[in-house]
């Protein structure tokens, strides 16, 4: 169990403010945020490159704050993997075991096991310069996992890979984490990448931790407008809530909640339902006209005017055309009222 | 000549090749003129004379010892300048760089000033250890001049190695020392080889500092470039020409070694 308590610190002109976060054993947590949010700085604090001004980092209850990097037993995999160019694949994987003075027989056994489990046995004598992006990533992961660290920190591990390989490697990352029962903290700024691997996500902005939760929780109830925008909730409108309804530009929606006053109404495009005809009696059902129809790889994206311009994702056989009139339902349970950023 | 030869794609390579050939021709001309000046009989005489080989080996071994001492200090100094921030770092860096910007003659005079005054004069008298007009003086001058070059070159080499490697190594459990010896030094191998050769060549070419600090003592301080200066003043042009040839050949051998050893390295 990793616990970060009230961590604050300044690196150059960048400031981390009061970070509180816990990562359970065997969990895959993704730190998500835009460039400059402080994700990399946070993992650099965890690995021990910087010393925080305030707060503590606890690993299994032990305060590792005063420990040097080599004493923390937290493995770090940087964006470019930093494979040691003077050592071949096999010696790269064995490096941590040698540094931790494992017996020689044990080093050989674990290295072989890692090479086989990662499917890179045939590369054991290759130098890192002669490896592809995917192979480099496997070697870096093998090197990090060989010593069975208490935590593995991955700094944008998929960003150097092309689109196809990224999908495959994200699956492999997840499998590897589960088969080794390791605890992973993975930094990225890509929502799709996070959703492919994460048990939970932690969203950062401007040196602060904004929200932590499972992907479903965060998507369903973003804490504020920034989180909603970052998670690609395209439909965001200034709104006034009174506990039973929400008013947006003269449109009134039913939404029971304890929230009153000015907020931002958010609804994800995939949660808006399309009805071929406007059925009476359904709450939050409006007549809309399609302004744009954009084919996406697995669905259609429509821009629909119901008095508000809404983005709607539609999966299904039926295709609508620009100018078609149809019913648009905004289900109450998918409407979120969030703080302005 | 084909019509397209002077097209845009060819002019620049042709121009640079011409410049390189001109530079090589100039150096060959210098070597050849010395050679023609000497002729076969004088060449055989000077090159078989024990005085020439005594000066040659003196130059080789003093430069080698100075190079070793410079690396011993220059590698850690270069690493410290590249990696650590500490109070008065810029002042420290400026002091390390001083021998690069100050004339070696000034360094010679400076060393003379220090070693002949308190407390070194008393130490010398008490222990009969004189650093001055002997081989220790040669080593001290060469070391003072080349150590700065070494530290600067090593700093540049370490700067080229991203610090991420060290962070990863330490996160895997390796201490600072282990990381330095097992990872950083092997990765800086090219830089160390290049620095060693440049430092060796610089030590072998030193004479201004020697002129002021150690003076000329036959068989003890007359390394080749210094001997060239001394024999020039004595009007012994045969010796000057033959030693010039040796100096140029030594420089060419040093540079070729740097290319050969540096180029073969698989580190990067």
mmCIF file of N, CA and C in Angstrom, chain A residues 47 49 68-70 74-76 78 80 82-86 95-96 98-100 129 143, chain B residues 164-176 178-179 182-183 186-187 266-268:
data_model
loop_
_atom_site.group_PDB
_atom_site.id
_atom_site.type_symbol
_atom_site.label_atom_id
_atom_site.label_comp_id
_atom_site.label_asym_id
_atom_site.label_seq_id
_atom_site.Cartn_x
_atom_site.Cartn_y
_atom_site.Cartn_z
ATOM 1 N N UNK A 47 9.958 8.559 -6.575
ATOM 2 C CA UNK A 47 11.188 7.799 -6.805
ATOM 3 C C UNK A 47 12.353 8.360 -5.979
ATOM 4 N N UNK A 49 13.867 11.576 -6.499
ATOM 5 C CA UNK A 49 14.755 12.547 -7.169
ATOM 6 C C UNK A 49 14.714 13.867 -6.408
ATOM 7 N N UNK A 68 17.107 7.241 0.428
ATOM 8 C CA UNK A 68 17.618 7.518 -0.911
ATOM 9 C C UNK A 68 16.842 6.702 -1.925
ATOM 10 N N UNK A 69 16.954 7.076 -3.174
ATOM 11 C CA UNK A 69 16.247 6.378 -4.262
ATOM 12 C C UNK A 69 16.494 4.865 -4.209
ATOM 13 N N UNK A 70 17.763 4.483 -4.008
ATOM 14 C CA UNK A 70 18.110 3.053 -4.061
ATOM 15 C C UNK A 70 17.559 2.266 -2.874
ATOM 16 N N UNK A 74 11.437 1.272 -5.199
ATOM 17 C CA UNK A 74 10.398 1.726 -6.139
ATOM 18 C C UNK A 74 11.059 1.803 -7.505
ATOM 19 N N UNK A 75 10.618 0.976 -8.449
ATOM 20 C CA UNK A 75 11.250 0.949 -9.777
ATOM 21 C C UNK A 75 10.657 2.036 -10.663
ATOM 22 N N UNK A 76 11.499 2.586 -11.511
ATOM 23 C CA UNK A 76 11.096 3.712 -12.346
ATOM 24 C C UNK A 76 11.385 3.388 -13.812
ATOM 25 N N UNK A 78 11.267 5.327 -17.288
ATOM 26 C CA UNK A 78 11.003 6.623 -17.933
ATOM 27 C C UNK A 78 10.418 6.464 -19.333
ATOM 28 N N UNK A 80 11.453 7.105 -22.305
ATOM 29 C CA UNK A 80 12.255 6.481 -23.373
ATOM 30 C C UNK A 80 12.882 5.162 -22.902
ATOM 31 N N UNK A 82 15.125 4.247 -21.081
ATOM 32 C CA UNK A 82 16.502 4.364 -20.565
ATOM 33 C C UNK A 82 17.164 3.007 -20.365
ATOM 34 N N UNK A 83 17.124 2.180 -21.400
ATOM 35 C CA UNK A 83 17.865 0.906 -21.319
ATOM 36 C C UNK A 83 19.349 1.241 -21.356
ATOM 37 N N UNK A 84 20.127 0.554 -20.536
ATOM 38 C CA UNK A 84 21.548 0.898 -20.450
ATOM 39 C C UNK A 84 22.250 0.479 -21.744
ATOM 40 N N UNK A 85 22.782 1.436 -22.493
ATOM 41 C CA UNK A 85 23.275 1.110 -23.843
ATOM 42 C C UNK A 85 24.539 0.267 -23.858
ATOM 43 N N UNK A 86 25.231 0.191 -22.713
ATOM 44 C CA UNK A 86 26.475 -0.581 -22.675
ATOM 45 C C UNK A 86 26.243 -2.025 -22.228
ATOM 46 N N UNK A 95 20.491 -6.285 -14.050
ATOM 47 C CA UNK A 95 21.179 -5.152 -13.396
ATOM 48 C C UNK A 95 20.703 -4.903 -11.956
ATOM 49 N N UNK A 96 19.403 -4.842 -11.776
ATOM 50 C CA UNK A 96 18.852 -4.562 -10.449
ATOM 51 C C UNK A 96 19.135 -5.688 -9.467
ATOM 52 N N UNK A 98 21.739 -7.703 -9.571
ATOM 53 C CA UNK A 98 23.160 -7.602 -9.194
ATOM 54 C C UNK A 98 23.355 -6.474 -8.182
ATOM 55 N N UNK A 99 22.661 -5.355 -8.441
ATOM 56 C CA UNK A 99 22.801 -4.206 -7.531
ATOM 57 C C UNK A 99 22.293 -4.559 -6.137
ATOM 58 N N UNK A 100 21.269 -5.387 -6.079
ATOM 59 C CA UNK A 100 20.720 -5.775 -4.768
ATOM 60 C C UNK A 100 21.389 -7.027 -4.215
ATOM 61 N N UNK A 129 20.366 -0.764 -28.583
ATOM 62 C CA UNK A 129 20.315 0.050 -29.804
ATOM 63 C C UNK A 129 19.610 -0.681 -30.945
ATOM 64 N N UNK A 143 13.228 -5.474 -16.571
ATOM 65 C CA UNK A 143 14.259 -4.953 -15.678
ATOM 66 C C UNK A 143 13.634 -4.391 -14.404
ATOM 67 N N UNK B 164 18.627 10.482 -16.608
ATOM 68 C CA UNK B 164 17.616 9.436 -16.415
ATOM 69 C C UNK B 164 18.252 8.070 -16.165
ATOM 70 N N UNK B 165 19.364 7.795 -16.876
ATOM 71 C CA UNK B 165 20.017 6.498 -16.713
ATOM 72 C C UNK B 165 20.408 6.280 -15.251
ATOM 73 N N UNK B 166 20.921 7.344 -14.645
ATOM 74 C CA UNK B 166 21.362 7.226 -13.252
ATOM 75 C C UNK B 166 20.160 7.065 -12.316
ATOM 76 N N UNK B 167 19.086 7.796 -12.621
ATOM 77 C CA UNK B 167 17.876 7.671 -11.793
ATOM 78 C C UNK B 167 17.344 6.246 -11.860
ATOM 79 N N UNK B 168 17.296 5.695 -13.091
ATOM 80 C CA UNK B 168 16.785 4.326 -13.248
ATOM 81 C C UNK B 168 17.691 3.352 -12.503
ATOM 82 N N UNK B 169 18.988 3.520 -12.661
ATOM 83 C CA UNK B 169 19.939 2.629 -11.999
ATOM 84 C C UNK B 169 19.734 2.661 -10.491
ATOM 85 N N UNK B 170 19.577 3.845 -9.947
ATOM 86 C CA UNK B 170 19.409 3.959 -8.493
ATOM 87 C C UNK B 170 18.052 3.403 -8.051
ATOM 88 N N UNK B 171 17.041 3.585 -8.903
ATOM 89 C CA UNK B 171 15.724 3.028 -8.539
ATOM 90 C C UNK B 171 15.765 1.505 -8.542
ATOM 91 N N UNK B 172 16.745 0.920 -9.253
ATOM 92 C CA UNK B 172 16.881 -0.539 -9.267
ATOM 93 C C UNK B 172 17.744 -1.034 -8.112
ATOM 94 N N UNK B 173 18.214 -0.103 -7.300
ATOM 95 C CA UNK B 173 18.940 -0.512 -6.091
ATOM 96 C C UNK B 173 20.432 -0.244 -6.115
ATOM 97 N N UNK B 174 20.939 0.347 -7.209
ATOM 98 C CA UNK B 174 22.383 0.601 -7.282
ATOM 99 C C UNK B 174 22.719 1.902 -6.549
ATOM 100 N N UNK B 175 23.809 1.880 -5.794
ATOM 101 C CA UNK B 175 24.213 3.089 -5.073
ATOM 102 C C UNK B 175 24.807 4.096 -6.052
ATOM 103 N N UNK B 176 25.098 5.298 -5.540
ATOM 104 C CA UNK B 176 25.744 6.332 -6.355
ATOM 105 C C UNK B 176 27.048 5.806 -6.954
ATOM 106 N N UNK B 178 28.129 2.638 -7.330
ATOM 107 C CA UNK B 178 27.939 1.541 -8.287
ATOM 108 C C UNK B 178 27.450 2.107 -9.627
ATOM 109 N N UNK B 179 26.495 3.034 -9.543
ATOM 110 C CA UNK B 179 25.969 3.649 -10.761
ATOM 111 C C UNK B 179 27.093 4.328 -11.537
ATOM 112 N N UNK B 182 29.647 1.349 -12.745
ATOM 113 C CA UNK B 182 29.093 0.311 -13.620
ATOM 114 C C UNK B 182 28.359 0.877 -14.831
ATOM 115 N N UNK B 183 27.915 2.124 -14.698
ATOM 116 C CA UNK B 183 27.060 2.654 -15.761
ATOM 117 C C UNK B 183 27.645 3.916 -16.410
ATOM 118 N N UNK B 186 31.396 3.460 -18.030
ATOM 119 C CA UNK B 186 31.380 2.758 -19.326
ATOM 120 C C UNK B 186 30.670 3.558 -20.423
ATOM 121 N N UNK B 187 29.610 4.270 -20.038
ATOM 122 C CA UNK B 187 28.899 5.060 -21.050
ATOM 123 C C UNK B 187 29.728 6.244 -21.515
ATOM 124 N N UNK B 266 31.312 0.626 -28.961
ATOM 125 C CA UNK B 266 29.913 0.289 -29.266
ATOM 126 C C UNK B 266 28.958 0.914 -28.263
ATOM 127 N N UNK B 267 29.547 1.808 -27.426
ATOM 128 C CA UNK B 267 28.729 2.342 -26.339
ATOM 129 C C UNK B 267 27.507 3.063 -26.872
ATOM 130 N N UNK B 268 27.695 3.947 -27.810
ATOM 131 C CA UNK B 268 26.567 4.713 -28.337
ATOM 132 C C UNK B 268 26.112 4.169 -29.660
#
